[in-house]
Amino acid sequence: MSKYEDIVNLALRRSLFYPASEIYNDAPAGFYDFGPYGAAIRRKIIDVWRREFVQKESMLEIYGAQTMPESVFNSSGHLKDFNDVITTCKKCNSIHRADQLIAEATKEHVAEGMLPEAYTDEIKKHRLKCPKCKGELSDVKKMNMMIQAVVGIGEKKSVYMRPEACQTIFTNFSRMAKTMRMKLPKGIAQVGRAFRNEISPRQTLLRQVEFSQMESEVFFDPARINEVENFDDVKSYKVMILKDDGKKVEAIKASDLVSKKIVSGNLVAYYLARTQQLFESLGIPAKAMRFREVSNDDKPFYSKETWDFEVETSVGWLELIANNYRTDYDIKGHMKGSKQDLRYVDDQGNKLVPHVWETSIGLDRTFYTVLEHSFKKEKRGKEERTVLSLPPKIAPLLVSVFPLLSNKPELVEHAKEIYNDLKSCYESAFDAAGSIGKRYARMDEIGCPWCITVDFDSAKNKDVTLRDRDSGEQKRVKIAELRQLIFEMYAGIKTFKKL
Ligand SMILES: [Zn+2]
């Protein structure tokens, strides 16, 4: 079984994530729900991003509506340019993404963003047929990927589900500049949903129709792109870079990215470094990461410089983040479309259309990748155990409390007392069902880092057994010290090993 299948099995078994509306067989593909443990891990990944990115970079976090009027996407260019190229089978009517079809058949790289005719030529050149029935394929057409909806009872208005969360940030920009006394450079961040009408949603969380993004847009004066207050913090930090013309990943100091003109300036190098640091704190080793420079042929229509952040997984290098230098494209577009002056005004009264550096993180793909990198199957004596070695800050539960035997009321009572105390501080669980080994196994596979077992000595000695998920080791710990100890291990002040 592949690691991807292992994760999907675990997700279904423990309800981490599963198909939305699964009790109905007309539920479309590409939508997923998260159960309690999955929702907790997801929320904690957001917390880490919020702490490491939003808070440390003093960004403004907003929360915007997902549905926006047509005019927004006229201005942003999505109505015209946010397309997939499709071809239809003349025999079985199945629809295929032309670029993917060509890439899969020829095993060659196919540029995104070519004209439909160019893809039609490729299909004819390689004599490609429908992969389902070998039927003849139609000429390639553009298909807009946005999901349209209608709002209103009397007068109906055409609206769209936003295809990227950031458009809300751009429509908010001038309000933020005025009411939040923004000083450039300044980031505005948002976690939220976005929607894309995928032709073939697949691989569960990896290609969905409705998905979540953690986005930040840093607004700056392009003449001052090198003025980054905390640049010294990252200047010697090595960023994993795969250049457009490169064959292998190089670890390059952030300061060298700028001096060797690999990126546009300090601000870009700074955020690439901070992004990599964010993923290290989610438990992913730097050697499994890379920033891949996206060639001019493949860049999104709004970007001057694009670095895709990718992580190595069992399904290949997975793109988790689009890092885009969007210049003044969006603000200018919205100024034209809304006929409003959205320029930034500095202390001297100078007006300027700021440039934008975007870090657009796919939350669901990050969620999947974090699970895969923490997933382990281990032989322990005769038994095999499954472990999610999640960093404690993203574990769905921090601690679980068990009575050694479930049929001894005094043990159950005592364990409940400890559980009730701990759950006022930490995400905790109580479990008295099944053998102690089974209870440990259930906690290991959802990534709970510590388990506490109350036994016959506990009442007398005022201590319990504390078990560590990753090593499986157990130590005796005073009950009175539990609260403090768990906090210190959570915060990384103490380690289980050194207790
Ligand atoms: Zn067909």
Coordinates of C-alpha atoms and ligand atoms in Angstrom, one line a residue:
M1 CA 0.0 0.0 0.0
S2 CA 1.4 3.4 -0.9
K3 CA 1.8 6.1 1.8
Y4 CA -1.0 8.1 0.1
E5 CA -3.4 5.1 0.5
D6 CA -2.2 4.7 4.1
I7 CA -3.2 8.3 4.9
V8 CA -6.6 8.1 3.1
N9 CA -7.3 4.8 5.0
L10 CA -6.3 6.4 8.3
A11 CA -8.4 9.5 7.5
L12 CA -11.5 7.4 6.8
R13 CA -11.0 5.1 9.8
R14 CA -10.6 7.9 12.3
S15 CA -12.7 10.5 10.4
L16 CA -9.9 13.0 9.9
F17 CA -11.4 13.8 6.5
Y18 CA -14.0 12.1 4.2
P19 CA -16.2 13.0 1.2
A20 CA -18.7 15.7 1.9
S21 CA -22.4 14.7 1.8
E22 CA -21.3 11.1 1.6
I23 CA -24.7 9.6 2.5
Y24 CA -26.0 10.9 -0.9
N25 CA -24.9 9.3 -4.1
D26 CA -25.4 12.5 -6.1
A27 CA -22.7 14.4 -4.1
P28 CA -20.2 15.8 -6.6
A29 CA -16.5 14.9 -6.3
G30 CA -14.0 17.4 -5.0
F31 CA -15.6 18.3 -1.6
Y32 CA -14.4 17.1 1.8
D33 CA -15.5 17.4 5.4
F34 CA -13.2 17.3 8.4
G35 CA -14.1 15.3 11.5
P36 CA -13.1 16.3 15.1
Y37 CA -9.4 15.3 15.0
G38 CA -9.0 16.5 11.4
A39 CA -10.7 19.8 12.2
A40 CA -8.4 20.2 15.3
I41 CA -5.2 19.5 13.3
R42 CA -6.4 21.9 10.5
R43 CA -7.2 24.7 13.1
K44 CA -3.8 24.2 14.7
I45 CA -1.9 24.5 11.4
I46 CA -3.8 27.8 11.0
D47 CA -2.7 28.8 14.5
V48 CA 1.0 28.1 13.7
W49 CA 0.7 30.1 10.4
R50 CA -1.0 32.9 12.4
R51 CA 1.8 33.0 15.0
E52 CA 4.8 32.5 12.7
F53 CA 3.6 34.6 9.8
V54 CA 0.7 37.0 10.6
Q55 CA 1.8 37.8 14.2
K56 CA 5.6 37.9 13.7
E57 CA 5.3 40.0 10.6
S58 CA 2.7 42.3 12.1
M59 CA 0.2 41.7 9.4
L60 CA -3.4 42.7 9.5
E61 CA -5.7 39.6 9.4
I62 CA -9.2 40.0 7.9
Y63 CA -12.0 37.6 7.2
G64 CA -14.0 38.3 4.0
A65 CA -17.0 37.1 2.1
Q66 CA -16.5 34.2 -0.4
T67 CA -19.1 35.4 -2.9
M68 CA -18.2 38.5 -4.9
P69 CA -19.9 40.4 -7.8
E70 CA -19.0 39.9 -11.4
S71 CA -17.3 43.3 -11.6
V72 CA -14.6 42.2 -9.2
F73 CA -13.5 39.4 -11.5
N74 CA -13.8 41.7 -14.5
S75 CA -11.2 43.9 -12.9
S76 CA -9.0 41.1 -11.6
G77 CA -8.9 39.5 -15.0
H78 CA -10.4 36.1 -13.9
L79 CA -13.4 36.4 -16.2
K80 CA -11.2 36.6 -19.2
D81 CA -8.1 34.7 -18.2
F82 CA -8.8 32.2 -15.5
N83 CA -9.4 29.2 -17.8
D84 CA -8.7 25.6 -18.3
V85 CA -8.3 24.3 -21.8
I86 CA -10.6 21.4 -22.5
T87 CA -11.3 18.9 -25.3
T88 CA -14.5 16.8 -25.6
C89 CA -14.6 13.2 -26.9
K90 CA -16.9 13.2 -30.0
K91 CA -17.9 9.6 -29.2
C92 CA -18.5 9.3 -25.5
N93 CA -18.8 13.1 -24.6
S94 CA -16.3 12.9 -21.8
I95 CA -14.4 16.1 -21.2
H96 CA -10.6 16.2 -20.7
R97 CA -8.1 18.9 -19.7
A98 CA -6.1 19.3 -22.9
D99 CA -2.8 20.2 -21.3
Q100 CA -2.9 17.2 -18.9
L101 CA -4.0 14.9 -21.6
I102 CA -1.0 15.9 -23.8
A103 CA 1.4 15.8 -20.9
E104 CA 0.3 12.3 -19.8
A105 CA 0.4 10.9 -23.4
T106 CA 3.8 12.5 -24.4
K107 CA 5.5 12.5 -21.0
E108 CA 6.7 15.9 -21.9
H109 CA 6.2 19.3 -20.2
V110 CA 3.3 21.2 -21.6
A111 CA 3.2 24.9 -21.1
E112 CA 0.1 26.4 -19.4
G113 CA -1.5 29.5 -20.9
M114 CA -1.0 28.7 -24.6
L115 CA -3.8 29.5 -27.1
P116 CA -6.4 26.8 -27.6
E117 CA -5.3 26.3 -31.2
A118 CA -1.8 25.4 -30.0
Y119 CA -3.2 22.6 -27.9
T120 CA -5.4 21.4 -30.8
D121 CA -2.2 21.3 -32.9
E122 CA -0.5 19.1 -30.3
I123 CA -3.4 16.7 -30.1
K124 CA -3.4 16.4 -33.9
K125 CA 0.4 16.1 -34.1
H126 CA 0.5 13.2 -31.6
R127 CA -2.7 11.7 -32.9
L128 CA -4.2 11.6 -29.4
K129 CA -7.5 9.9 -28.8
C130 CA -10.0 9.8 -25.9
P131 CA -8.3 7.9 -23.0
K132 CA -11.7 6.4 -22.1
C133 CA -13.0 5.1 -25.5
K134 CA -10.3 5.9 -28.1
G135 CA -12.8 8.2 -29.8
E136 CA -11.9 11.3 -31.7
L137 CA -11.3 14.5 -29.7
S138 CA -12.8 17.9 -30.5
D139 CA -10.8 21.2 -31.0
V140 CA -9.6 22.6 -27.8
K141 CA -11.7 25.3 -26.1
K142 CA -11.2 27.6 -23.1
M143 CA -13.4 26.9 -20.1
N144 CA -13.7 29.4 -17.2
M145 CA -12.9 27.8 -13.9
M146 CA -15.0 30.0 -11.7
I147 CA -18.3 28.8 -10.1
Q148 CA -21.1 31.1 -10.9
A149 CA -24.2 31.7 -8.7
V150 CA -27.2 33.9 -8.8
V151 CA -28.2 36.2 -5.9
G152 CA -31.5 38.0 -5.5
I153 CA -35.2 37.3 -5.9
G154 CA -36.5 40.1 -8.0
E155 CA -33.5 41.7 -9.6
K156 CA -31.0 38.9 -10.0
K157 CA -27.3 39.5 -9.8
S158 CA -24.6 37.3 -11.2
V159 CA -22.0 36.5 -8.6
Y160 CA -19.0 34.2 -8.4
M161 CA -17.5 32.1 -5.7
R162 CA -14.0 33.6 -5.4
P163 CA -11.4 31.5 -7.1
E164 CA -8.6 32.8 -4.9
A165 CA -9.2 34.3 -1.4
C166 CA -6.8 37.2 -2.1
Q167 CA -9.3 39.3 -4.2
T168 CA -11.0 40.1 -0.9
I169 CA -7.7 41.5 0.3
F170 CA -7.4 43.8 -2.7
T171 CA -10.9 45.1 -2.4
N172 CA -10.2 45.8 1.3
F173 CA -6.8 47.4 0.7
S174 CA -7.7 51.1 0.7
R175 CA -10.1 50.8 3.7
M176 CA -7.3 49.1 5.6
A177 CA -4.8 51.8 4.6
K178 CA -7.1 54.5 5.9
T179 CA -8.7 52.9 9.0
M180 CA -5.8 50.8 10.2
R181 CA -3.2 53.5 9.6
M182 CA -1.1 51.2 7.4
K183 CA 2.6 52.0 6.9
L184 CA 4.3 50.3 4.0
P185 CA 5.5 47.6 3.8
K186 CA 2.5 46.0 5.4
G187 CA 0.9 42.6 4.9
I188 CA -2.8 41.8 4.9
A189 CA -3.6 38.2 5.6
Q190 CA -6.7 35.9 5.4
V191 CA -7.7 32.3 5.9
G192 CA -10.7 31.4 3.8
R193 CA -12.4 29.3 1.2
A194 CA -11.9 29.4 -2.5
F195 CA -13.6 27.6 -5.4
R196 CA -12.5 26.2 -8.7
N197 CA -14.5 24.2 -11.1
E198 CA -12.0 21.4 -11.6
I199 CA -12.7 19.2 -14.5
S200 CA -11.3 16.2 -12.8
P201 CA -11.2 16.6 -9.0
R202 CA -9.0 13.8 -7.7
Q203 CA -6.6 12.6 -5.0
T204 CA -8.9 13.6 -2.1
L205 CA -7.6 16.9 -0.5
L206 CA -5.1 17.4 -3.3
R207 CA -7.4 18.6 -6.0
Q208 CA -10.7 19.8 -4.7
V209 CA -13.4 22.2 -6.0
E210 CA -13.9 23.9 -2.6
F211 CA -10.6 24.4 -0.7
S212 CA -9.0 26.6 1.8
Q213 CA -6.2 29.1 1.5
M214 CA -4.0 30.9 4.0
E215 CA -3.0 34.0 2.1
S216 CA -1.0 37.0 2.7
E217 CA -0.4 40.0 0.4
V218 CA 2.4 42.3 1.4
F219 CA 2.0 45.8 0.0
F220 CA 5.2 47.8 -0.6
D221 CA 6.7 50.7 -2.4
P222 CA 8.6 49.1 -5.3
A223 CA 11.4 51.7 -5.0
R224 CA 12.0 50.4 -1.5
I225 CA 11.8 46.7 -2.1
N226 CA 15.2 46.2 -0.4
E227 CA 14.1 48.0 2.8
V228 CA 13.1 45.1 5.0
E229 CA 13.3 45.8 8.7
N230 CA 14.2 42.3 9.9
F231 CA 16.2 41.1 6.9
D232 CA 19.3 40.4 9.1
D233 CA 17.3 37.7 10.9
V234 CA 17.2 35.6 7.7
K235 CA 20.2 36.8 5.7
S236 CA 22.3 33.7 6.5
Y237 CA 19.4 31.3 6.4
K238 CA 19.6 28.9 3.5
V239 CA 16.6 28.7 1.2
M240 CA 16.1 25.6 -1.0
I241 CA 16.0 26.8 -4.6
L242 CA 15.4 25.1 -7.9
K243 CA 16.0 27.6 -10.7
D244 CA 14.0 27.5 -13.9
D245 CA 17.1 26.3 -15.8
G246 CA 18.4 24.2 -12.9
K247 CA 18.5 20.5 -12.5
K248 CA 19.1 20.2 -8.8
V249 CA 18.0 22.0 -5.6
E250 CA 20.6 24.4 -4.1
A251 CA 20.6 25.7 -0.5
I252 CA 21.3 29.4 -1.0
K253 CA 21.6 32.1 1.6
A254 CA 18.8 34.6 1.6
S255 CA 21.3 37.4 1.1
D256 CA 22.9 35.6 -1.9
L257 CA 19.4 35.3 -3.5
V258 CA 19.4 39.1 -3.7
S259 CA 23.1 39.7 -4.6
K260 CA 23.1 37.1 -7.3
K261 CA 19.9 38.5 -8.7
I262 CA 18.0 35.2 -8.3
V263 CA 15.0 37.2 -6.8
S264 CA 13.7 40.8 -7.3
G265 CA 14.9 42.1 -4.0
N266 CA 15.3 41.7 -0.2
L267 CA 11.5 41.6 0.4
V268 CA 11.1 38.5 -1.9
A269 CA 14.1 36.7 -0.3
Y270 CA 12.9 37.5 3.1
Y271 CA 9.4 36.0 2.6
L272 CA 10.8 32.9 0.8
A273 CA 13.0 32.3 3.9
R274 CA 10.1 33.0 6.3
T275 CA 7.9 30.6 4.4
Q276 CA 10.5 27.8 4.6
Q277 CA 10.8 28.4 8.3
L278 CA 7.1 28.2 8.7
F279 CA 7.1 24.7 7.2
E280 CA 10.0 23.6 9.3
S281 CA 8.0 24.5 12.3
L282 CA 5.2 22.3 10.9
G283 CA 7.6 19.3 11.2
I284 CA 8.8 19.1 7.5
P285 CA 12.5 18.8 7.0
A286 CA 14.1 21.5 4.7
K287 CA 15.6 18.8 2.5
A288 CA 12.1 17.8 1.5
M289 CA 11.3 21.3 0.3
R290 CA 12.1 23.4 -2.7
F291 CA 11.1 26.7 -4.3
R292 CA 10.7 26.1 -8.0
E293 CA 11.0 29.1 -10.2
V294 CA 8.1 29.1 -12.6
S295 CA 9.0 29.9 -16.2
N296 CA 7.4 32.7 -18.2
D297 CA 5.3 30.2 -20.1
D298 CA 3.7 28.8 -16.9
K299 CA 3.3 31.9 -14.7
P300 CA -0.1 33.0 -13.8
F301 CA -1.3 36.0 -15.8
Y302 CA -0.9 38.5 -13.0
S303 CA 2.6 37.6 -11.9
K304 CA 6.0 39.1 -12.7
E305 CA 8.0 36.5 -10.7
T306 CA 6.6 33.2 -9.3
W307 CA 8.2 30.6 -7.0
D308 CA 6.1 27.5 -6.4
F309 CA 6.9 26.1 -3.0
E310 CA 6.9 22.3 -3.3
V311 CA 7.3 19.4 -0.8
E312 CA 8.3 15.9 -1.6
T313 CA 5.6 13.3 -0.9
S314 CA 4.7 9.8 -2.0
V315 CA 2.7 11.3 -4.9
G316 CA 5.7 13.4 -6.1
W317 CA 6.6 17.0 -5.5
L318 CA 3.5 18.7 -4.4
E319 CA 2.8 22.4 -4.9
L320 CA 1.7 23.8 -1.6
I321 CA 2.2 27.5 -2.1
A322 CA 2.2 30.0 -5.0
N323 CA 4.6 32.9 -4.2
N324 CA 3.8 35.6 -6.7
Y325 CA 5.1 39.1 -7.3
R326 CA 1.8 40.5 -8.4
T327 CA 3.2 44.1 -8.9
D328 CA 0.5 46.8 -9.0
Y329 CA -1.7 44.6 -11.3
D330 CA -4.6 44.0 -8.9
I331 CA -4.9 47.5 -7.3
K332 CA -4.7 49.1 -10.7
G333 CA -7.3 46.8 -12.1
H334 CA -9.7 47.5 -9.2
M335 CA -9.1 51.2 -9.5
K336 CA -10.1 51.1 -13.1
G337 CA -13.1 48.8 -12.5
S338 CA -14.5 50.6 -9.4
K339 CA -13.6 54.1 -10.6
Q340 CA -12.3 54.8 -7.1
D341 CA -8.9 56.1 -6.0
L342 CA -7.4 53.2 -4.1
R343 CA -3.9 54.7 -3.9
Y344 CA -1.9 54.7 -0.7
V345 CA -1.1 58.0 0.7
D346 CA 2.1 58.3 2.8
D347 CA 2.9 60.8 5.7
Q348 CA 4.0 63.4 3.2
G349 CA 0.8 63.2 1.2
N350 CA 2.5 61.3 -1.7
K351 CA 0.2 59.0 -3.5
L352 CA 1.3 55.6 -4.8
V353 CA -0.1 52.3 -6.1
P354 CA 1.8 49.8 -4.0
H355 CA 3.3 46.6 -5.4
V356 CA 2.3 43.2 -3.9
W357 CA 4.2 40.1 -2.8
E358 CA 1.8 37.2 -2.4
T359 CA 2.2 34.0 -0.3
S360 CA -0.8 31.9 -1.1
I361 CA -0.7 28.7 0.9
G362 CA -3.0 25.7 0.1
L363 CA -4.2 24.7 3.5
D364 CA -5.7 21.3 2.5
R365 CA -2.5 20.3 0.7
T366 CA -0.5 21.5 3.6
F367 CA -2.7 19.4 5.9
Y368 CA -2.2 16.3 3.8
T369 CA 1.6 16.8 3.5
V370 CA 2.0 17.3 7.3
L371 CA 0.1 14.1 7.9
E372 CA 2.2 12.2 5.4
H373 CA 5.5 13.5 6.8
S374 CA 4.5 12.5 10.3
F375 CA 3.1 9.1 9.4
K376 CA 5.0 6.0 10.5
K377 CA 4.4 2.3 10.6
E378 CA 6.6 0.6 13.2
K379 CA 7.3 -3.0 14.3
R380 CA 7.1 -3.3 18.0
G381 CA 7.7 -6.9 19.0
K382 CA 5.1 -8.9 17.2
E383 CA 2.8 -5.9 16.6
E384 CA 2.9 -3.2 14.1
R385 CA 1.8 0.2 15.2
T386 CA 0.8 3.3 13.3
V387 CA 2.0 6.6 14.6
L388 CA 1.4 10.2 13.6
S389 CA 4.5 12.0 15.0
L390 CA 2.9 15.4 14.8
P391 CA 4.6 18.3 16.5
P392 CA 2.7 18.8 19.8
K393 CA 1.5 22.2 18.6
I394 CA -0.5 20.7 15.8
A395 CA -1.6 17.5 17.5
P396 CA -5.4 17.2 17.8
L397 CA -5.1 16.1 21.5
L398 CA -2.2 16.9 23.8
V399 CA -2.9 14.3 26.5
S400 CA -5.2 11.3 27.1
V401 CA -5.9 9.9 30.5
F402 CA -6.6 6.2 31.2
P403 CA -7.5 4.1 34.2
L404 CA -5.3 1.0 34.0
L405 CA -8.4 -1.2 34.4
S406 CA -11.8 -0.1 33.4
N407 CA -13.6 -2.4 35.9
K408 CA -12.1 -0.8 39.0
P409 CA -14.3 2.1 40.1
E410 CA -11.6 3.6 42.3
L411 CA -9.2 3.8 39.3
V412 CA -11.8 5.2 36.9
E413 CA -12.8 7.8 39.5
H414 CA -9.2 8.9 40.1
A415 CA -8.4 9.0 36.3
K416 CA -11.6 11.1 35.7
E417 CA -10.5 13.6 38.4
I418 CA -7.1 14.1 36.7
Y419 CA -8.8 14.3 33.2
N420 CA -11.2 16.9 34.5
D421 CA -8.3 19.0 35.8
L422 CA -6.2 18.7 32.6
K423 CA -9.1 19.4 30.2
S424 CA -9.5 22.9 31.6
C425 CA -6.0 23.7 30.1
Y426 CA -5.4 21.3 27.3
E427 CA -7.2 19.3 24.6
S428 CA -7.5 16.1 26.5
A429 CA -9.4 12.8 26.2
F430 CA -10.5 10.1 28.6
D431 CA -10.6 6.5 27.5
A432 CA -11.4 3.4 29.5
A433 CA -12.4 1.0 26.8
G434 CA -10.4 -2.0 25.8
S435 CA -6.9 -3.1 26.8
I436 CA -4.3 -0.5 27.7
G437 CA -2.3 -1.4 24.5
K438 CA -5.3 -0.8 22.3
R439 CA -5.9 2.6 24.0
Y440 CA -2.3 3.6 23.4
A441 CA -2.6 2.5 19.7
R442 CA -5.7 4.6 19.2
M443 CA -3.9 7.7 20.5
D444 CA -0.7 7.0 18.5
E445 CA -2.5 6.9 15.2
I446 CA -4.1 10.3 15.7
G447 CA -0.9 11.8 17.0
C448 CA -1.7 12.4 20.7
P449 CA 1.9 13.0 22.1
W450 CA 1.3 11.9 25.7
C451 CA -0.8 9.4 27.6
I452 CA -1.3 9.2 31.3
T453 CA -2.2 5.9 33.1
V454 CA -3.7 5.8 36.6
D455 CA -2.9 2.5 38.4
F456 CA -3.1 1.1 41.9
D457 CA -0.1 2.9 43.2
S458 CA -1.4 6.3 42.0
A459 CA -3.6 7.1 45.0
K460 CA -0.9 6.1 47.5
N461 CA 2.2 7.7 45.8
K462 CA 0.3 10.6 44.1
D463 CA 1.9 9.8 40.8
V464 CA 1.0 8.3 37.4
T465 CA 2.6 6.8 34.4
L466 CA 3.4 9.2 31.6
R467 CA 3.9 7.6 28.2
D468 CA 5.6 9.3 25.2
R469 CA 4.1 8.6 21.8
D470 CA 7.3 8.7 19.7
S471 CA 9.5 6.5 21.9
G472 CA 6.8 4.5 23.6
E473 CA 8.8 5.0 26.8
Q474 CA 7.0 5.4 30.2
K475 CA 8.0 7.4 33.3
R476 CA 6.5 8.0 36.7
V477 CA 5.4 11.6 37.2
K478 CA 3.9 13.4 40.2
I479 CA 0.2 14.3 39.6
A480 CA 0.7 17.7 41.1
E481 CA 3.3 18.4 38.4
L482 CA 1.3 17.2 35.4
R483 CA -0.1 20.6 34.3
Q484 CA 3.2 22.4 34.3
L485 CA 5.1 19.5 32.7
I486 CA 2.7 19.1 29.8
F487 CA 2.9 22.8 29.2
E488 CA 6.7 22.7 29.2
M489 CA 6.9 19.8 26.8
Y490 CA 4.3 21.5 24.6
A491 CA 6.3 24.7 24.5
G492 CA 9.6 22.8 23.9
I493 CA 11.1 24.0 27.2
K494 CA 11.5 20.3 28.4
T495 CA 11.7 17.1 26.5
F496 CA 10.3 13.7 27.6
K497 CA 13.8 12.2 27.3
K498 CA 15.2 14.5 29.9
L499 CA 12.5 14.2 32.5
Ligands
ZN1 ZN -14.5 8.9 -25.4

